[in-house]
mmCIF file of C-alpha atoms in Angstrom:
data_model
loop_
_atom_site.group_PDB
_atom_site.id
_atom_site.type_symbol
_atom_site.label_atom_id
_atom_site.label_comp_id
_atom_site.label_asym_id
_atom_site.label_seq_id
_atom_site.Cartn_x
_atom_site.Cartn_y
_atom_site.Cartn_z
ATOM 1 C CA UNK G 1 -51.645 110.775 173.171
ATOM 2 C CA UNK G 2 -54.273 108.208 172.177
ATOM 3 C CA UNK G 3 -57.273 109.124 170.909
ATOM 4 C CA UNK G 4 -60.603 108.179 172.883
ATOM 5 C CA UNK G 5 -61.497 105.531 170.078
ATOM 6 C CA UNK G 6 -57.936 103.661 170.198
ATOM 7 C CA UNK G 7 -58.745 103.759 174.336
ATOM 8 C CA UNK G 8 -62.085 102.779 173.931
ATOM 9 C CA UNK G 9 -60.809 99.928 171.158
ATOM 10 C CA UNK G 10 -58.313 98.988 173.738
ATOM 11 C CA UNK G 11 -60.384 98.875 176.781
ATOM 12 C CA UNK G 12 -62.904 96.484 174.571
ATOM 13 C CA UNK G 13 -59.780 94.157 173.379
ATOM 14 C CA UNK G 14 -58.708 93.968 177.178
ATOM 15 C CA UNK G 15 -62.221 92.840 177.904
ATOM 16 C CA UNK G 16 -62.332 90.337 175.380
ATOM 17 C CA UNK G 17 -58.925 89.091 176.031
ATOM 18 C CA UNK G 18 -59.963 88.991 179.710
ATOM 19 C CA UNK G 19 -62.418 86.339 179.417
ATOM 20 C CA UNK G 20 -60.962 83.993 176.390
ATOM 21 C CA UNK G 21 -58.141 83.389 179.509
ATOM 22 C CA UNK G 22 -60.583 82.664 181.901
ATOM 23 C CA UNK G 23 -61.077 79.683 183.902
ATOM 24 C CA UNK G 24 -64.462 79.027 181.861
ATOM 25 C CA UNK G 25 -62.428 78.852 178.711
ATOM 26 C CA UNK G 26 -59.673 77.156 180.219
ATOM 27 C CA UNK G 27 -61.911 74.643 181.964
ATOM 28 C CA UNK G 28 -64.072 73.827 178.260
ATOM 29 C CA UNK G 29 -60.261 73.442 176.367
ATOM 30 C CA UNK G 30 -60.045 69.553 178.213
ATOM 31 C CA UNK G 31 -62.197 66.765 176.037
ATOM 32 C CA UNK G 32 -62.771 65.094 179.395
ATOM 33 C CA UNK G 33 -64.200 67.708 181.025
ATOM 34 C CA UNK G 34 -66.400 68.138 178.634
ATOM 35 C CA UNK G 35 -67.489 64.580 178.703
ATOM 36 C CA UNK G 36 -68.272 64.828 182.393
ATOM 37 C CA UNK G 37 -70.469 68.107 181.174
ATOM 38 C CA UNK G 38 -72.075 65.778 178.844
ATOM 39 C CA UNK G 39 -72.665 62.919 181.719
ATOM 40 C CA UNK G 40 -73.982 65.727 183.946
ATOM 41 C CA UNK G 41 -76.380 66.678 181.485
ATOM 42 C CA UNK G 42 -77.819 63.738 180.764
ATOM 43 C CA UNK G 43 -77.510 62.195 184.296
ATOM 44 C CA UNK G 44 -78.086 65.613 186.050
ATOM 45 C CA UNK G 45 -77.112 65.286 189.823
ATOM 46 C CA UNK G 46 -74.582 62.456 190.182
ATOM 47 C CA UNK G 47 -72.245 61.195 192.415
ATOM 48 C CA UNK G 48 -68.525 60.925 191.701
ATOM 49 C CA UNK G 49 -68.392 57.036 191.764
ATOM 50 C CA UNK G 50 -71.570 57.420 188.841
ATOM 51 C CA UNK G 51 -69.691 60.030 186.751
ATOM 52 C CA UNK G 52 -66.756 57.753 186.832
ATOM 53 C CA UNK G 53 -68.723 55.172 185.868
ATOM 54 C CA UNK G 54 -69.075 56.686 182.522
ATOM 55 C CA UNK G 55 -66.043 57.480 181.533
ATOM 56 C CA UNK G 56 -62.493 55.856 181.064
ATOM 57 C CA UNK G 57 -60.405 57.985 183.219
ATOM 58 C CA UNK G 58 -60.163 56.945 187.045
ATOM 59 C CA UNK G 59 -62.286 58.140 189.704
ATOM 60 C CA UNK G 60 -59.611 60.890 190.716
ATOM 61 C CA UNK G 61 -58.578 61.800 187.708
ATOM 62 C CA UNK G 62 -62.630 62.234 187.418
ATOM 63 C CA UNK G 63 -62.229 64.572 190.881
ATOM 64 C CA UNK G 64 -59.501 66.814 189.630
ATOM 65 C CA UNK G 65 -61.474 67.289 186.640
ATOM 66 C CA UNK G 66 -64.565 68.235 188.549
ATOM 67 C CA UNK G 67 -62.714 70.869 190.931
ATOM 68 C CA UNK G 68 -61.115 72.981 187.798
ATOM 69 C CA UNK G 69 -65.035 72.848 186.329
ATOM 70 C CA UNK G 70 -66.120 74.182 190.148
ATOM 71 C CA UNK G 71 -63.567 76.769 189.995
ATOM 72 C CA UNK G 72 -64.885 77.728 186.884
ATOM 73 C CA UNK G 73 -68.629 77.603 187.986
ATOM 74 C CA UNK G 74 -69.838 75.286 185.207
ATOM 75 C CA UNK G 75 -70.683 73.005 188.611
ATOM 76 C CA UNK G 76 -71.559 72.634 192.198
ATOM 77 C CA UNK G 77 -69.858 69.905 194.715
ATOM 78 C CA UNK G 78 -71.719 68.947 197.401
ATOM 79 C CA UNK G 79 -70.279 66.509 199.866
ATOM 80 C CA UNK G 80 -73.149 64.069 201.857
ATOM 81 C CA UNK G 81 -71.038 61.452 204.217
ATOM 82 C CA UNK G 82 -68.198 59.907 201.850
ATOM 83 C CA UNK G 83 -70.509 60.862 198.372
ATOM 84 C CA UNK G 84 -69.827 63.910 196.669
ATOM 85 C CA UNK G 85 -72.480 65.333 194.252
ATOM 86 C CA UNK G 86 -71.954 67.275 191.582
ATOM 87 C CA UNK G 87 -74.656 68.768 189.221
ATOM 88 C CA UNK G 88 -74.339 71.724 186.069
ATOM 89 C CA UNK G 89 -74.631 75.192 187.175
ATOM 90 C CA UNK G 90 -76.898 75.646 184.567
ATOM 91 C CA UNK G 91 -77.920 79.423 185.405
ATOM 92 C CA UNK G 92 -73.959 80.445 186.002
ATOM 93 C CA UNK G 93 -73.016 78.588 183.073
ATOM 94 C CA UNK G 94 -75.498 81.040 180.867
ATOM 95 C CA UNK G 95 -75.287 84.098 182.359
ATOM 96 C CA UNK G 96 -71.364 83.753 182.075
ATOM 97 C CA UNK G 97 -72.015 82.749 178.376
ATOM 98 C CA UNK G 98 -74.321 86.082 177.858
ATOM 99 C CA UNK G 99 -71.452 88.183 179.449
ATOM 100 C CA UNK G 100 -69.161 86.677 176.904
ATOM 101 C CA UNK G 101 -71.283 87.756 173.896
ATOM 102 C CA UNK G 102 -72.038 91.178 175.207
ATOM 103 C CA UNK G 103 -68.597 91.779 175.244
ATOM 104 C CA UNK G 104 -67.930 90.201 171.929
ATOM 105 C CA UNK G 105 -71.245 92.393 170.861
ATOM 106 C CA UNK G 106 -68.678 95.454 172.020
ATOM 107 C CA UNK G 107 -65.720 94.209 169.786
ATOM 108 C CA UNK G 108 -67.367 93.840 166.797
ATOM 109 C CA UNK G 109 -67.408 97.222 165.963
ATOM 110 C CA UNK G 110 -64.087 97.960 166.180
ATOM 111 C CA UNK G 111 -62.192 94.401 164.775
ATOM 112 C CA UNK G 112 -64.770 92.768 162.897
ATOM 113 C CA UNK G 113 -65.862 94.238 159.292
ATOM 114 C CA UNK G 114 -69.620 93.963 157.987
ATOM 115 C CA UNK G 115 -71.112 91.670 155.696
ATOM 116 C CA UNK G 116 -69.880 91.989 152.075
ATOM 117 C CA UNK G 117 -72.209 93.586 149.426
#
Protein backbone atom coordinates (compact mmCIF):
# COMPACT_ATOMS: atom_id res chain seq x y z
CA UNK A 1 0.00 0.00 0.00
CA UNK A 2 1.22 3.50 -0.87
CA UNK A 3 2.02 5.75 1.53
CA UNK A 4 -0.02 9.16 1.77
CA UNK A 5 3.14 11.14 0.44
CA UNK A 6 3.69 8.81 -2.79
CA UNK A 7 -0.45 9.51 -3.21
CA UNK A 8 -0.17 12.93 -2.50
CA UNK A 9 3.19 13.07 -4.97
CA UNK A 10 1.07 11.28 -7.44
CA UNK A 11 -2.07 13.20 -7.25
CA UNK A 12 0.32 16.51 -7.75
CA UNK A 13 2.20 14.77 -10.92
CA UNK A 14 -1.39 13.93 -12.35
CA UNK A 15 -2.20 17.57 -11.93
CA UNK A 16 0.73 18.79 -13.54
CA UNK A 17 0.63 16.32 -16.27
CA UNK A 18 -3.04 17.31 -16.66
CA UNK A 19 -2.47 20.70 -17.82
CA UNK A 20 1.06 20.44 -19.88
CA UNK A 21 -1.63 18.22 -22.31
CA UNK A 22 -4.05 20.74 -22.36
CA UNK A 23 -5.49 22.54 -25.15
CA UNK A 24 -3.67 25.84 -23.80
CA UNK A 25 -0.38 24.09 -24.20
CA UNK A 26 -1.29 22.41 -27.21
CA UNK A 27 -2.73 25.55 -28.77
CA UNK A 28 0.86 27.83 -27.76
CA UNK A 29 3.12 24.59 -29.39
CA UNK A 30 2.07 26.17 -33.26
CA UNK A 31 4.53 29.33 -34.28
CA UNK A 32 1.50 30.62 -36.18
CA UNK A 33 -0.71 30.73 -33.61
CA UNK A 34 1.36 32.48 -31.76
CA UNK A 35 1.86 35.06 -34.40
CA UNK A 36 -1.87 35.67 -34.60
CA UNK A 37 -1.48 36.14 -30.51
CA UNK A 38 1.09 38.61 -31.35
CA UNK A 39 -1.24 40.44 -34.17
CA UNK A 40 -4.06 40.36 -31.60
CA UNK A 41 -2.04 42.06 -29.20
CA UNK A 42 -0.91 44.66 -30.97
CA UNK A 43 -4.05 45.11 -33.19
CA UNK A 44 -6.46 44.09 -30.32
CA UNK A 45 -10.00 43.39 -31.82
CA UNK A 46 -9.60 42.42 -35.48
CA UNK A 47 -11.34 40.92 -38.08
CA UNK A 48 -10.26 37.72 -39.82
CA UNK A 49 -9.58 39.36 -43.28
CA UNK A 50 -7.07 42.00 -40.93
CA UNK A 51 -5.35 39.13 -39.06
CA UNK A 52 -4.75 37.54 -42.36
CA UNK A 53 -3.49 40.46 -43.54
CA UNK A 54 -0.53 40.07 -41.37
CA UNK A 55 0.55 37.00 -41.81
CA UNK A 56 1.63 34.56 -44.71
CA UNK A 57 -0.69 31.75 -44.22
CA UNK A 58 -4.22 32.03 -46.03
CA UNK A 59 -7.23 33.40 -44.60
CA UNK A 60 -8.50 29.78 -43.60
CA UNK A 61 -5.64 28.42 -42.64
CA UNK A 62 -5.79 31.84 -40.40
CA UNK A 63 -9.58 30.45 -39.26
CA UNK A 64 -8.54 26.99 -38.26
CA UNK A 65 -5.88 28.52 -36.35
CA UNK A 66 -8.20 30.86 -34.55
CA UNK A 67 -10.86 28.03 -33.57
CA UNK A 68 -8.05 25.63 -31.79
CA UNK A 69 -6.93 29.18 -29.86
CA UNK A 70 -11.02 29.56 -29.01
CA UNK A 71 -11.13 26.12 -27.85
CA UNK A 72 -8.38 26.84 -25.79
CA UNK A 73 -9.77 30.24 -24.46
CA UNK A 74 -6.72 32.35 -25.37
CA UNK A 75 -9.70 34.16 -27.69
CA UNK A 76 -13.21 35.13 -28.37
CA UNK A 77 -15.01 34.86 -32.02
CA UNK A 78 -17.63 36.97 -32.59
CA UNK A 79 -19.45 36.80 -35.87
CA UNK A 80 -21.19 40.48 -37.14
CA UNK A 81 -22.83 39.79 -40.84
CA UNK A 82 -19.97 37.95 -42.96
CA UNK A 83 -16.95 39.55 -40.38
CA UNK A 84 -15.80 37.56 -37.67
CA UNK A 85 -13.93 39.26 -34.75
CA UNK A 86 -11.64 37.90 -32.74
CA UNK A 87 -9.85 39.62 -29.75
CA UNK A 88 -7.29 37.98 -26.66
CA UNK A 89 -9.05 36.68 -23.73
CA UNK A 90 -6.79 38.48 -21.79
CA UNK A 91 -8.41 37.69 -18.22
CA UNK A 92 -8.83 33.70 -19.21
CA UNK A 93 -5.53 33.68 -20.64
CA UNK A 94 -4.06 34.77 -16.94
CA UNK A 95 -6.07 33.21 -14.68
CA UNK A 96 -5.38 29.86 -16.66
CA UNK A 97 -1.63 30.88 -16.48
CA UNK A 98 -1.96 31.42 -12.44
CA UNK A 99 -3.65 27.92 -12.21
CA UNK A 100 -0.68 26.54 -14.01
CA UNK A 101 1.87 27.93 -11.51
CA UNK A 102 -0.12 27.06 -8.46
CA UNK A 103 0.04 23.72 -9.47
CA UNK A 104 3.64 23.82 -10.46
CA UNK A 105 3.98 25.78 -6.85
CA UNK A 106 2.49 22.11 -5.56
CA UNK A 107 5.18 20.03 -7.50
CA UNK A 108 8.02 21.64 -6.47
CA UNK A 109 8.20 20.14 -3.33
CA UNK A 110 8.14 16.85 -4.20
CA UNK A 111 10.35 16.76 -7.85
CA UNK A 112 12.27 19.79 -7.75
CA UNK A 113 15.42 20.07 -5.23
CA UNK A 114 16.42 23.54 -3.53
CA UNK A 115 18.96 25.90 -4.39
CA UNK A 116 22.55 24.63 -3.91
CA UNK A 117 24.63 25.97 -0.94
Amino acid sequence: MASASARTRERVANGCADFLDSDLFKALCEPVRIEILRVLIARGRSDLSEISAELPQDASVISRHLAVLDRAGLVRRSKRGRHVYCELDGPALVARLEEIVSALRRAVPFCCPGPRS
